[in-house]
Coordinates of C-alpha atoms in Angstrom, one line a residue:
Chain A
M1 CA -4.7 37.8 2.6
A2 CA -6.4 34.5 3.4
V3 CA -7.1 32.2 0.4
D4 CA -10.6 30.9 0.0
L5 CA -10.1 27.2 -0.6
S6 CA -13.8 26.2 -0.6
V7 CA -15.5 24.8 -3.7
S8 CA -19.1 23.9 -4.3
F9 CA -20.7 21.7 -6.9
A10 CA -23.6 19.3 -7.3
G11 CA -25.2 21.3 -4.5
V12 CA -22.5 20.3 -2.0
Q13 CA -20.0 22.7 -0.3
F14 CA -16.5 21.4 0.3
A15 CA -14.0 23.1 2.6
N16 CA -11.2 22.6 0.0
P17 CA -10.8 20.9 -3.4
V18 CA -8.4 18.1 -2.1
F19 CA -10.1 14.7 -1.8
S20 CA -8.7 11.2 -1.2
A21 CA -9.0 8.9 -4.2
S22 CA -11.0 5.7 -3.9
G23 CA -9.0 2.6 -3.0
T24 CA -6.0 4.6 -1.5
Y25 CA -7.3 5.7 1.8
G26 CA -9.4 2.9 3.2
H27 CA -13.1 2.8 3.7
G28 CA -13.3 4.9 6.9
L29 CA -10.9 6.3 9.4
E30 CA -7.9 4.1 8.7
M31 CA -5.6 7.1 8.0
S32 CA -7.1 9.5 10.6
H33 CA -4.0 9.1 12.9
F34 CA -1.8 10.6 10.1
V35 CA -4.1 13.4 9.0
S36 CA -7.3 14.6 10.6
P37 CA -10.2 13.8 8.2
A38 CA -11.4 17.4 8.8
K39 CA -8.3 18.5 6.8
L40 CA -9.7 16.9 3.6
G41 CA -12.2 18.4 1.2
A42 CA -13.8 15.0 1.1
L43 CA -13.1 11.4 2.1
V44 CA -13.7 9.2 -0.9
G45 CA -14.1 5.6 0.3
K46 CA -12.7 2.4 -1.3
T47 CA -15.2 0.7 -3.6
V48 CA -18.0 -1.2 -1.9
T49 CA -19.8 -3.9 -3.8
R50 CA -23.1 -5.7 -3.1
R51 CA -21.5 -8.9 -1.8
P52 CA -18.2 -9.4 -0.1
R53 CA -15.3 -9.8 -2.5
P54 CA -12.0 -11.4 -1.3
G55 CA -10.1 -9.8 -4.2
N56 CA -7.5 -11.2 -6.5
A57 CA -4.7 -13.6 -5.8
P58 CA -1.3 -12.2 -4.8
P59 CA 0.9 -10.7 -6.1
R60 CA -1.4 -7.7 -6.5
M61 CA 1.1 -4.9 -6.9
A62 CA 4.3 -4.1 -8.8
E63 CA 6.3 -0.8 -8.8
T64 CA 7.0 0.5 -12.3
P65 CA 8.9 3.7 -13.4
S66 CA 7.3 6.7 -11.5
G67 CA 4.2 4.6 -10.8
M68 CA 2.8 1.3 -9.8
L69 CA 0.5 -1.4 -11.2
N70 CA -2.2 -2.8 -9.0
S71 CA -4.7 -5.6 -9.3
I72 CA -6.4 -5.7 -6.0
G73 CA -9.8 -6.8 -7.4
L74 CA -12.0 -4.6 -5.2
E75 CA -11.4 -6.5 -2.0
N76 CA -14.2 -5.4 0.4
R77 CA -16.7 -6.9 2.8
G78 CA -19.8 -5.8 1.0
I79 CA -22.5 -3.1 1.4
E80 CA -24.1 -4.6 4.5
H81 CA -20.8 -4.5 6.5
Y82 CA -20.1 -1.0 5.1
R83 CA -23.4 0.3 6.3
K84 CA -23.3 -1.4 9.7
E85 CA -19.6 -1.2 10.6
V86 CA -18.0 1.6 8.6
L87 CA -20.5 4.5 8.0
P88 CA -21.4 4.9 11.7
T89 CA -17.7 5.5 12.5
L90 CA -17.6 8.4 10.0
R91 CA -20.4 10.4 11.7
G92 CA -19.0 13.7 12.8
C93 CA -15.6 13.0 11.2
G94 CA -15.5 16.7 10.1
T95 CA -15.5 16.3 6.4
R96 CA -17.7 15.2 3.5
V97 CA -18.0 11.5 2.9
I98 CA -18.3 10.2 -0.7
S99 CA -19.1 6.5 -1.0
N100 CA -17.7 4.7 -4.0
I101 CA -19.8 1.8 -5.4
G102 CA -18.8 -0.8 -7.9
A103 CA -20.8 -3.6 -9.6
E104 CA -20.7 -6.1 -12.4
S105 CA -24.4 -5.7 -13.3
I106 CA -26.9 -2.8 -13.7
D107 CA -29.1 -4.5 -11.0
D108 CA -26.3 -4.3 -8.4
F109 CA -25.5 -0.7 -9.2
A110 CA -29.2 0.1 -8.6
F111 CA -29.2 -2.0 -5.4
L112 CA -26.2 -0.2 -4.0
A113 CA -27.6 3.3 -4.8
E114 CA -30.8 2.4 -3.1
Q115 CA -29.0 1.1 0.0
L116 CA -27.0 4.3 0.4
D117 CA -29.7 6.8 -0.5
S118 CA -31.0 6.8 3.1
E119 CA -27.5 7.2 4.7
D120 CA -27.5 10.8 5.9
G121 CA -23.7 10.8 6.4
V122 CA -23.0 10.2 2.8
S123 CA -22.7 13.5 0.7
A124 CA -22.4 11.9 -2.7
L125 CA -21.9 8.6 -4.5
E126 CA -19.0 8.0 -6.8
V127 CA -19.9 5.2 -9.3
N128 CA -16.9 3.1 -10.2
L129 CA -17.6 2.3 -13.8
S130 CA -14.0 1.7 -14.5
C131 CA -12.1 -0.8 -12.3
P132 CA -9.8 -2.7 -14.7
N133 CA -9.2 -5.5 -12.3
V134 CA -12.6 -7.3 -12.3
G135 CA -14.4 -9.2 -15.1
G136 CA -11.1 -9.8 -16.9
G137 CA -10.3 -6.2 -17.5
K138 CA -13.2 -5.8 -20.0
L139 CA -14.4 -2.6 -18.5
P140 CA -18.0 -3.1 -19.7
F141 CA -19.4 0.0 -18.1
S142 CA -16.8 2.5 -19.1
T143 CA -15.9 1.6 -22.6
D144 CA -19.3 1.6 -24.1
C145 CA -21.6 4.7 -24.1
R146 CA -24.8 2.7 -23.8
N147 CA -23.6 0.6 -20.9
A148 CA -22.2 3.6 -19.1
E149 CA -25.5 5.5 -19.6
A150 CA -27.6 2.5 -18.4
A151 CA -25.5 2.1 -15.2
I152 CA -25.8 5.8 -14.3
R153 CA -29.5 5.9 -15.2
A154 CA -30.1 3.0 -12.9
V155 CA -28.3 4.7 -10.1
R156 CA -30.1 8.0 -10.8
E157 CA -33.4 6.3 -10.5
R158 CA -32.6 5.0 -7.0
T159 CA -31.0 8.0 -5.3
R160 CA -31.4 11.7 -4.8
K161 CA -27.8 12.1 -3.8
P162 CA -25.3 13.7 -6.2
I163 CA -23.6 11.1 -8.4
L164 CA -20.1 11.3 -9.7
A165 CA -19.3 8.8 -12.6
K166 CA -15.7 7.6 -12.4
L167 CA -14.5 7.0 -15.9
S168 CA -11.7 4.9 -17.4
P169 CA -8.9 6.3 -19.5
N170 CA -8.8 3.1 -21.5
V171 CA -11.1 4.4 -24.3
T172 CA -10.8 6.1 -27.7
S173 CA -12.8 9.1 -26.6
I174 CA -13.4 9.9 -23.0
A175 CA -15.4 12.9 -24.0
E176 CA -18.1 10.6 -25.6
I177 CA -18.4 8.6 -22.5
A178 CA -18.6 11.8 -20.4
R179 CA -21.4 13.1 -22.6
A180 CA -23.3 9.8 -22.2
V181 CA -23.2 9.8 -18.4
E182 CA -24.1 13.5 -18.3
A183 CA -27.2 12.7 -20.4
A184 CA -28.0 9.8 -18.0
G185 CA -28.1 12.2 -15.0
A186 CA -24.7 12.2 -13.5
D187 CA -23.9 15.4 -11.4
G188 CA -20.2 15.2 -12.0
I189 CA -17.4 13.1 -13.5
T190 CA -14.3 11.7 -11.8
A191 CA -11.4 11.3 -14.3
I192 CA -9.4 9.2 -14.5
N193 CA -9.2 5.6 -13.1
T194 CA -6.0 3.6 -13.7
L195 CA -4.5 2.9 -17.1
L196 CA -4.3 -0.8 -18.1
G197 CA -0.7 -1.9 -18.0
M198 CA 1.6 -4.8 -17.5
A199 CA 5.0 -5.7 -16.0
I200 CA 7.1 -8.8 -16.7
D201 CA 9.9 -10.6 -14.9
W202 CA 11.6 -11.9 -18.0
R203 CA 14.0 -14.2 -16.1
R204 CA 11.0 -16.1 -14.7
R205 CA 9.0 -15.6 -18.0
A206 CA 6.3 -14.5 -15.7
P207 CA 4.0 -11.5 -15.2
M208 CA 4.6 -9.4 -12.1
L209 CA 0.8 -9.5 -11.2
S210 CA -1.2 -12.7 -10.7
T211 CA -3.8 -11.3 -13.2
T212 CA -1.1 -10.5 -15.8
V213 CA -2.5 -7.0 -16.4
G214 CA -3.4 -4.4 -13.9
G215 CA -4.1 -0.7 -13.4
L216 CA -1.2 1.9 -13.6
S217 CA -1.3 4.8 -11.2
G218 CA 1.1 7.4 -9.8
P219 CA 3.1 10.3 -11.2
A220 CA 3.6 8.4 -14.5
I221 CA 0.0 9.0 -15.5
K222 CA -0.4 12.6 -14.6
P223 CA 0.1 14.0 -18.1
V224 CA -2.5 11.6 -19.4
A225 CA -4.9 12.5 -16.6
L226 CA -4.4 16.3 -17.3
R227 CA -5.2 15.8 -20.9
M228 CA -8.3 13.8 -20.2
V229 CA -9.6 16.2 -17.5
F230 CA -9.1 19.0 -20.0
E231 CA -11.1 17.1 -22.7
V232 CA -13.9 16.1 -20.4
A233 CA -14.2 19.6 -18.9
R234 CA -14.7 21.0 -22.4
A235 CA -17.2 18.2 -23.4
V236 CA -19.7 18.5 -20.6
R237 CA -21.4 21.1 -18.4
I238 CA -21.2 19.1 -15.2
P239 CA -18.1 19.5 -12.9
V240 CA -15.1 17.3 -13.2
V241 CA -13.2 15.8 -10.3
A242 CA -9.6 15.0 -11.3
A243 CA -7.5 12.0 -10.3
G244 CA -4.2 10.8 -11.7
G245 CA -0.7 11.1 -10.3
V246 CA -1.1 14.0 -7.9
R247 CA 1.7 14.4 -5.4
C248 CA 1.9 18.1 -4.6
A249 CA -0.1 21.3 -4.4
D250 CA 1.3 22.4 -7.8
D251 CA -0.3 19.3 -9.3
V252 CA -3.6 20.2 -7.8
A253 CA -3.4 23.7 -9.2
E254 CA -2.6 22.3 -12.6
F255 CA -5.7 20.1 -12.6
L256 CA -7.9 23.1 -11.5
V257 CA -6.6 25.2 -14.3
A258 CA -7.3 22.3 -16.7
G259 CA -10.9 22.4 -15.7
A260 CA -11.3 20.3 -12.5
S261 CA -13.5 21.5 -9.7
A262 CA -11.7 19.2 -7.2
V263 CA -8.7 17.0 -7.2
Q264 CA -8.2 13.5 -5.7
V265 CA -4.9 12.3 -4.2
G266 CA -4.3 8.6 -4.7
T267 CA -1.1 6.7 -5.0
W268 CA 0.8 9.4 -3.1
N269 CA -1.0 8.3 0.1
F270 CA 1.0 5.1 -0.2
V271 CA 4.3 7.0 -0.5
D272 CA 3.5 9.5 2.3
P273 CA 0.5 8.9 4.6
T274 CA 0.7 12.5 5.8
G275 CA 1.1 13.9 2.2
I276 CA -2.5 14.8 1.6
G277 CA -2.5 17.2 4.6
T278 CA 0.8 18.7 3.4
I279 CA -0.9 19.3 0.0
V280 CA -3.8 21.2 1.5
D281 CA -1.4 23.4 3.5
D282 CA 0.9 24.0 0.5
L283 CA -2.1 24.8 -1.8
E284 CA -3.0 27.7 0.5
R285 CA 0.6 28.8 0.6
I286 CA 1.3 28.7 -3.1
L287 CA -2.0 30.4 -4.0
E288 CA -1.4 33.2 -1.5
A289 CA 2.1 33.7 -3.0
A290 CA 0.6 33.9 -6.4
R291 CA -2.1 36.3 -5.2
V292 CA -5.0 34.0 -6.0
A293 CA -7.8 35.0 -3.6
S294 CA -10.1 32.0 -4.4
V295 CA -9.3 28.6 -5.6
R296 CA -12.5 28.8 -7.6
S297 CA -10.9 31.4 -9.9
L298 CA -8.5 28.8 -11.1
I299 CA -11.0 26.3 -12.3
G300 CA -10.9 26.1 -16.1
S301 CA -8.7 29.1 -16.3
L302 CA -6.4 27.7 -19.0
R303 CA -5.3 30.2 -21.6
S304 CA -4.9 29.2 -25.2
P305 CA -1.3 29.4 -26.3
A306 CA -0.7 32.5 -28.5
P307 CA -0.5 31.5 -32.2
V308 CA 2.9 31.6 -33.7
R309 CA 3.7 31.6 -37.4
F310 CA 7.0 30.4 -38.6
E311 CA 8.5 32.8 -41.0
Q312 CA 8.2 31.8 -44.7
A313 CA 6.6 28.5 -43.6
D314 CA 4.1 28.6 -46.5
A315 CA 6.8 29.1 -49.0
L316 CA 8.6 26.1 -47.7
V317 CA 5.6 23.9 -47.9
E318 CA 4.7 25.1 -51.4
R319 CA 8.2 24.4 -52.6
Chain B
M1 CA -14.0 -1.4 10.2
A2 CA -10.2 -1.4 10.4
A3 CA -8.9 0.7 13.3
P4 CA -6.8 3.7 12.4
C5 CA -3.2 2.8 11.7
A6 CA -1.3 4.1 14.8
A7 CA 2.1 4.6 13.2
F8 CA 4.2 7.7 12.9
R9 CA 5.9 9.3 10.0
F10 CA 9.2 11.0 10.6
R11 CA 12.6 11.7 9.2
G12 CA 15.8 9.9 10.1
T13 CA 19.4 10.8 9.4
T14 CA 21.8 8.2 8.1
A15 CA 24.4 7.6 10.8
A16 CA 26.2 4.6 9.2
V17 CA 26.0 2.2 6.3
V18 CA 28.0 -0.9 7.3
P19 CA 28.6 -3.6 4.7
A20 CA 27.1 -6.9 5.9
G21 CA 27.7 -10.3 4.2
A22 CA 28.4 -10.4 0.5
D23 CA 25.4 -8.4 -0.7
G24 CA 23.9 -6.5 2.3
V25 CA 24.3 -3.5 4.5
R26 CA 23.3 -2.5 8.0
L27 CA 21.7 0.9 7.8
D28 CA 21.8 2.9 11.0
L29 CA 19.4 5.8 11.2
A30 CA 19.5 8.4 13.9
V31 CA 15.9 9.2 14.8
D32 CA 14.2 11.6 17.1
A33 CA 11.2 9.6 17.9
A34 CA 9.3 9.1 21.1
F35 CA 7.4 5.9 20.4
P36 CA 8.0 2.9 22.8
K37 CA 10.6 0.3 22.0
V38 CA 9.7 -1.6 18.8
A39 CA 8.3 -5.1 19.2
P40 CA 10.1 -7.9 17.6
S41 CA 9.3 -8.2 13.9
Q42 CA 7.5 -4.9 13.7
F43 CA 8.6 -3.0 10.6
F44 CA 9.0 0.4 9.0
M45 CA 8.5 1.6 5.5
L46 CA 11.8 3.3 4.4
R47 CA 12.2 5.7 1.6
R48 CA 15.1 8.0 0.8
S49 CA 13.9 11.5 1.2
D50 CA 15.3 12.3 -2.2
G51 CA 13.3 9.3 -3.6
G52 CA 16.4 7.4 -4.6
G53 CA 14.9 6.6 -8.0
V54 CA 11.9 4.7 -6.8
L55 CA 8.3 5.8 -5.9
L56 CA 7.2 3.6 -3.0
G57 CA 8.9 2.9 0.4
R58 CA 10.1 -0.6 1.1
P59 CA 9.3 -2.5 4.3
F60 CA 12.0 -3.7 6.7
S61 CA 11.7 -5.2 10.1
V62 CA 13.7 -3.4 12.8
Y63 CA 17.1 -5.1 13.3
L64 CA 18.3 -3.1 16.3
D65 CA 16.7 -0.4 18.4
R66 CA 19.3 1.4 20.5
T67 CA 19.2 4.5 22.7
G68 CA 22.6 5.8 23.7
A69 CA 24.4 9.1 24.5
N70 CA 23.8 10.3 20.9
G71 CA 20.1 9.5 21.0
R72 CA 18.0 6.8 19.4
T73 CA 19.2 4.7 16.5
L74 CA 17.1 2.3 14.5
S75 CA 19.1 -0.2 12.4
F76 CA 17.9 -2.2 9.4
L77 CA 19.6 -5.1 7.8
L78 CA 19.0 -5.2 4.0
K79 CA 20.1 -7.4 1.2
V80 CA 20.4 -5.5 -2.2
M81 CA 17.7 -7.1 -4.4
G82 CA 16.5 -4.3 -6.7
P83 CA 16.4 -0.5 -7.2
G84 CA 14.7 0.2 -3.9
T85 CA 17.3 -1.7 -1.7
R86 CA 20.1 -0.5 -3.9
G87 CA 19.2 3.1 -3.3
L88 CA 19.0 2.6 0.4
S89 CA 22.4 0.8 0.4
E90 CA 24.0 3.7 -1.4
L91 CA 22.9 6.3 1.3
K92 CA 25.8 8.5 2.6
V93 CA 26.2 9.5 6.2
G94 CA 24.0 12.6 6.9
M95 CA 21.5 11.9 4.1
S96 CA 17.8 11.7 5.3
V97 CA 15.4 8.9 5.1
D98 CA 11.6 9.0 5.6
L99 CA 10.2 6.4 7.9
V100 CA 6.7 5.2 8.6
G101 CA 6.2 3.0 11.5
P102 CA 6.3 1.0 13.7
L103 CA 3.9 -1.1 11.7
G104 CA 2.4 -4.6 12.1
Q105 CA 2.0 -7.2 14.7
G106 CA 5.2 -8.8 15.9
F107 CA 6.0 -12.2 17.4
P108 CA 4.2 -13.3 20.5
A109 CA 5.9 -13.0 23.9
V110 CA 8.0 -15.9 25.1
A111 CA 7.3 -16.9 28.7
P112 CA 10.1 -17.7 31.1
G113 CA 10.8 -21.5 31.0
E114 CA 9.6 -21.8 27.4
R115 CA 12.1 -23.1 24.9
L116 CA 12.2 -21.1 21.7
S117 CA 13.8 -22.0 18.4
C118 CA 14.3 -19.3 15.8
V119 CA 14.8 -20.5 12.3
A120 CA 16.5 -17.8 10.1
G121 CA 17.3 -18.1 6.4
G122 CA 19.7 -15.6 5.0
V123 CA 18.6 -12.0 5.5
G124 CA 15.6 -13.3 7.4
I125 CA 18.0 -13.1 10.4
A126 CA 17.1 -9.4 10.5
T127 CA 14.0 -9.9 12.6
F128 CA 15.7 -11.9 15.4
P129 CA 18.0 -9.7 17.5
L130 CA 14.9 -8.0 18.9
V131 CA 13.3 -11.4 19.6
F132 CA 16.3 -12.5 21.7
E133 CA 16.6 -9.2 23.5
A134 CA 12.9 -9.1 24.3
A135 CA 12.9 -12.7 25.6
L136 CA 16.0 -12.2 27.7
A137 CA 14.6 -9.0 29.1
A138 CA 11.3 -10.8 30.0
G139 CA 13.3 -13.4 32.0
A140 CA 13.9 -16.2 29.6
R141 CA 17.1 -18.2 30.2
A142 CA 19.6 -17.9 27.5
Q143 CA 20.0 -21.7 27.2
D144 CA 16.3 -22.0 26.4
L145 CA 16.8 -19.8 23.3
T146 CA 18.2 -21.3 20.1
L147 CA 19.1 -19.7 16.8
C148 CA 19.1 -22.0 13.8
F149 CA 20.8 -19.8 11.2
G150 CA 21.1 -21.1 7.6
A151 CA 22.3 -19.7 4.4
A152 CA 23.5 -20.8 1.0
R153 CA 27.1 -20.0 1.8
K154 CA 28.9 -18.4 4.7
E155 CA 29.0 -15.0 3.2
F156 CA 25.2 -14.8 3.5
L157 CA 25.4 -15.4 7.3
Y158 CA 24.9 -11.7 7.9
E159 CA 26.7 -10.4 11.1
V160 CA 26.6 -14.0 12.5
D161 CA 29.0 -13.1 15.4
R162 CA 26.4 -10.9 17.0
Y163 CA 24.4 -13.9 18.5
R164 CA 27.1 -15.5 20.6
D165 CA 27.0 -12.3 22.8
Y166 CA 23.5 -13.1 23.9
G167 CA 24.7 -16.4 25.4
I168 CA 22.0 -18.3 23.5
R169 CA 22.5 -21.6 21.6
V170 CA 23.7 -20.7 18.1
R171 CA 23.6 -23.3 15.4
I172 CA 24.8 -22.7 11.9
A173 CA 24.1 -24.5 8.6
T174 CA 25.1 -23.7 5.0
D175 CA 24.1 -25.4 1.8
D176 CA 27.7 -25.9 0.7
G177 CA 29.2 -26.6 4.2
S178 CA 31.3 -23.4 4.1
A179 CA 30.3 -22.7 7.7
G180 CA 28.6 -24.8 10.3
Q181 CA 27.1 -28.1 9.2
R182 CA 26.1 -28.8 5.6
G183 CA 22.4 -28.5 5.3
T184 CA 19.6 -26.1 6.1
A185 CA 18.3 -24.2 9.1
L186 CA 15.3 -26.5 9.2
D187 CA 17.7 -29.5 9.4
L188 CA 19.0 -28.0 12.6
L189 CA 15.5 -27.6 14.0
R190 CA 14.7 -31.2 13.0
E191 CA 17.6 -32.5 15.0
D192 CA 16.6 -30.5 18.1
C193 CA 13.1 -31.9 17.9
K194 CA 14.4 -35.5 18.2
N195 CA 15.7 -34.6 21.7
A196 CA 13.0 -34.1 24.3
L197 CA 15.3 -31.7 26.3
L198 CA 15.8 -29.5 23.2
R199 CA 12.4 -29.7 21.5
P200 CA 11.1 -26.1 21.4
H201 CA 7.7 -25.0 22.8
K202 CA 7.6 -22.3 20.2
V203 CA 9.2 -21.8 16.8
F204 CA 9.7 -18.5 15.1
A205 CA 10.8 -18.4 11.4
C206 CA 11.8 -15.8 8.9
G207 CA 13.5 -16.4 5.5
P208 CA 13.0 -17.3 1.9
E209 CA 9.6 -18.7 0.9
R210 CA 10.8 -22.3 0.2
M211 CA 12.2 -22.4 3.7
L212 CA 9.0 -21.1 5.2
E213 CA 6.9 -23.6 3.3
A214 CA 9.1 -26.4 4.7
V215 CA 8.7 -24.9 8.2
V216 CA 4.9 -24.8 7.8
R217 CA 4.8 -28.5 6.8
F218 CA 7.3 -29.6 9.5
A219 CA 5.4 -27.7 12.2
A220 CA 2.2 -29.4 11.1
E221 CA 3.8 -32.9 11.1
E222 CA 5.5 -32.3 14.5
R223 CA 2.6 -30.3 16.0
L224 CA 4.9 -27.4 16.8
D225 CA 3.5 -24.0 17.7
A226 CA 5.2 -22.1 14.9
Y227 CA 5.0 -18.4 13.8
L228 CA 6.3 -17.0 10.6
S229 CA 7.4 -13.5 9.7
L230 CA 6.4 -13.1 6.1
E231 CA 7.8 -10.8 3.4
T232 CA 5.4 -9.6 0.7
R233 CA 5.3 -6.8 -1.8
M234 CA 3.8 -3.9 -0.1
G235 CA 2.4 -0.6 -1.4
C236 CA 1.7 1.4 1.7
G237 CA 2.4 -0.5 4.9
T238 CA -0.5 1.3 6.6
G239 CA -3.4 -1.0 5.5
V240 CA -5.0 1.0 2.8
C241 CA -3.6 -0.4 -0.5
N242 CA -4.6 -4.0 0.0
A243 CA -1.6 -5.2 -2.0
C244 CA 0.0 -7.4 0.7
A245 CA -2.7 -10.0 0.7
V246 CA -2.0 -13.3 2.6
P247 CA -4.5 -16.2 2.2
V248 CA -5.5 -17.3 5.7
K249 CA -8.0 -19.5 7.4
P250 CA -11.0 -17.2 7.8
A251 CA -11.6 -18.3 11.4
S252 CA -8.2 -16.8 12.4
N253 CA -9.1 -13.5 10.8
G254 CA -12.6 -12.4 11.8
G255 CA -14.2 -14.6 9.1
W256 CA -12.2 -13.1 6.3
P257 CA -10.0 -15.3 4.0
V258 CA -7.5 -12.5 3.2
A259 CA -5.1 -11.0 5.8
K260 CA -2.9 -7.9 5.3
A261 CA 0.7 -8.7 6.0
C262 CA 1.1 -5.0 7.1
R263 CA -1.8 -4.9 9.6
E264 CA -2.6 -8.5 10.7
G265 CA 1.0 -9.6 10.0
P266 CA 3.8 -9.7 9.2
V267 CA 3.8 -12.5 11.8
F268 CA 1.3 -15.3 11.3
R269 CA 0.7 -18.5 13.1
A270 CA 1.7 -21.3 10.8
C271 CA -1.5 -23.2 11.3
D272 CA -3.6 -20.1 10.3
L273 CA -2.0 -19.9 6.8
T274 CA -3.9 -21.6 4.0
L275 CA -1.6 -24.5 3.1
E276 CA -2.4 -25.0 -0.5
E277 CA -1.6 -21.3 -1.0
A278 CA 1.6 -21.5 1.0
H279 CA 3.7 -21.7 -2.1
Q280 CA 2.6 -18.2 -2.9
L281 CA 3.8 -16.7 0.3

């Protein structure tokens, strides 16, 4: 029995539900020597901004228990370089390309959407509303429903391509933000970006990152991501693309069951540059062993736990 | 755009863990890998296959690259600094290690007739055996190669006896005078530069950041052609995490002010580094 790994959403067909996560796999073919891009469901690029950004001062990274903090600051050479030098190299790469765009103003989001609308090689845009390492960690577009809505609306007005809104976990209710971007015309939601965190070298009385705080990623955040994907999937009708601490095929399956239509692999690419290929192979193997014919049948298939009543519980409370 | 990272990922088997100095080990890994001989100061990301209690691999330059009757062995010299290096130092013979590499750009070639001085501070020595072996193999005369090896105390002069076997000039300094002369590795280079017959054409340096800062300043004053092998915190080693940022003069780096230690480095020409940022190396 062959397992059907293909998924389809926002009008786009993907060979499998395993995508790279933005910022962990380069802009283009940087990792193609380790794993053929054709193996991935989609290649999600590192965030591109309107103008070049050199990024934050070092140190930009610190390992923490089962995870890592980063504060790269969206280092990239800008949209012009991306269109001229990067996108042409991705033609015929054998997989879907999703371009990730980031900005600090509504105007810049609109400009980037317009720039990429005519790029045939780009299957969808992922809008990074949630980088914690720019603008002093204030997250203006992902912690306020009106701002999130305005950004997605501006992108929607400038492109016919499918839009994924990438949301921050650093909010009281991610479901509210998800509903706002759905209303603004997003075709899907990517959840989650990194969690704000901090690490300290107490002997030096110094933070481990130049920016003091940064974004936490890796296996440490997987339970948080699962919970948020579950909440978002219940709150909106549009598909959810999961991200957060994935390191193996079982993790991918868990996110699908929680309600995701596809799953991104991020920090694990740093640990094992061939890992994303292994995950695709293993996903097919574990689904076949579990007699799951199509990966689509897993999406949102979570069963509610059976209710259990403790004996004489009411009597105890009344007393 | 950045070219694909052309490294390999494979598994090695611990062949030996040999204590080195007061706080280090030499880790010998048997590998079955068909890539060419590693260039001096190229590095690998090493991670215990069982994780060893940390998430990310750690970068180490190749100390020795030997092929013998039992196959190929890559050796790494490491100083125990934190949980990552501790886990690697506690490997037992037969345990497996995941390697990604060879990574990065090494030191430039040394032409026959050129005098080379290598300035090593503490565990920074790890990058130099391959430098001497490559230079000698390329026809350099042993008397044109000098090692200036400095450490705080003699027990941090890791495997210091190895270098006399190359026939090169070996000069030693320790901060407390417990071996060689009292002073620093840079003091030794300073002395050589006063003698026209010993003044090097090229200087290679690897060691703690204070030493490297001093080498950058000295090289600028003396107009020496110096190259540094830098150590930075790295996430991936393959050029995609952008953590290992090194501030450089844009003209040296395709117009971009930030270089990746893992791709454009770990070796940088001293004059290409941004001096006011050198304290952050």
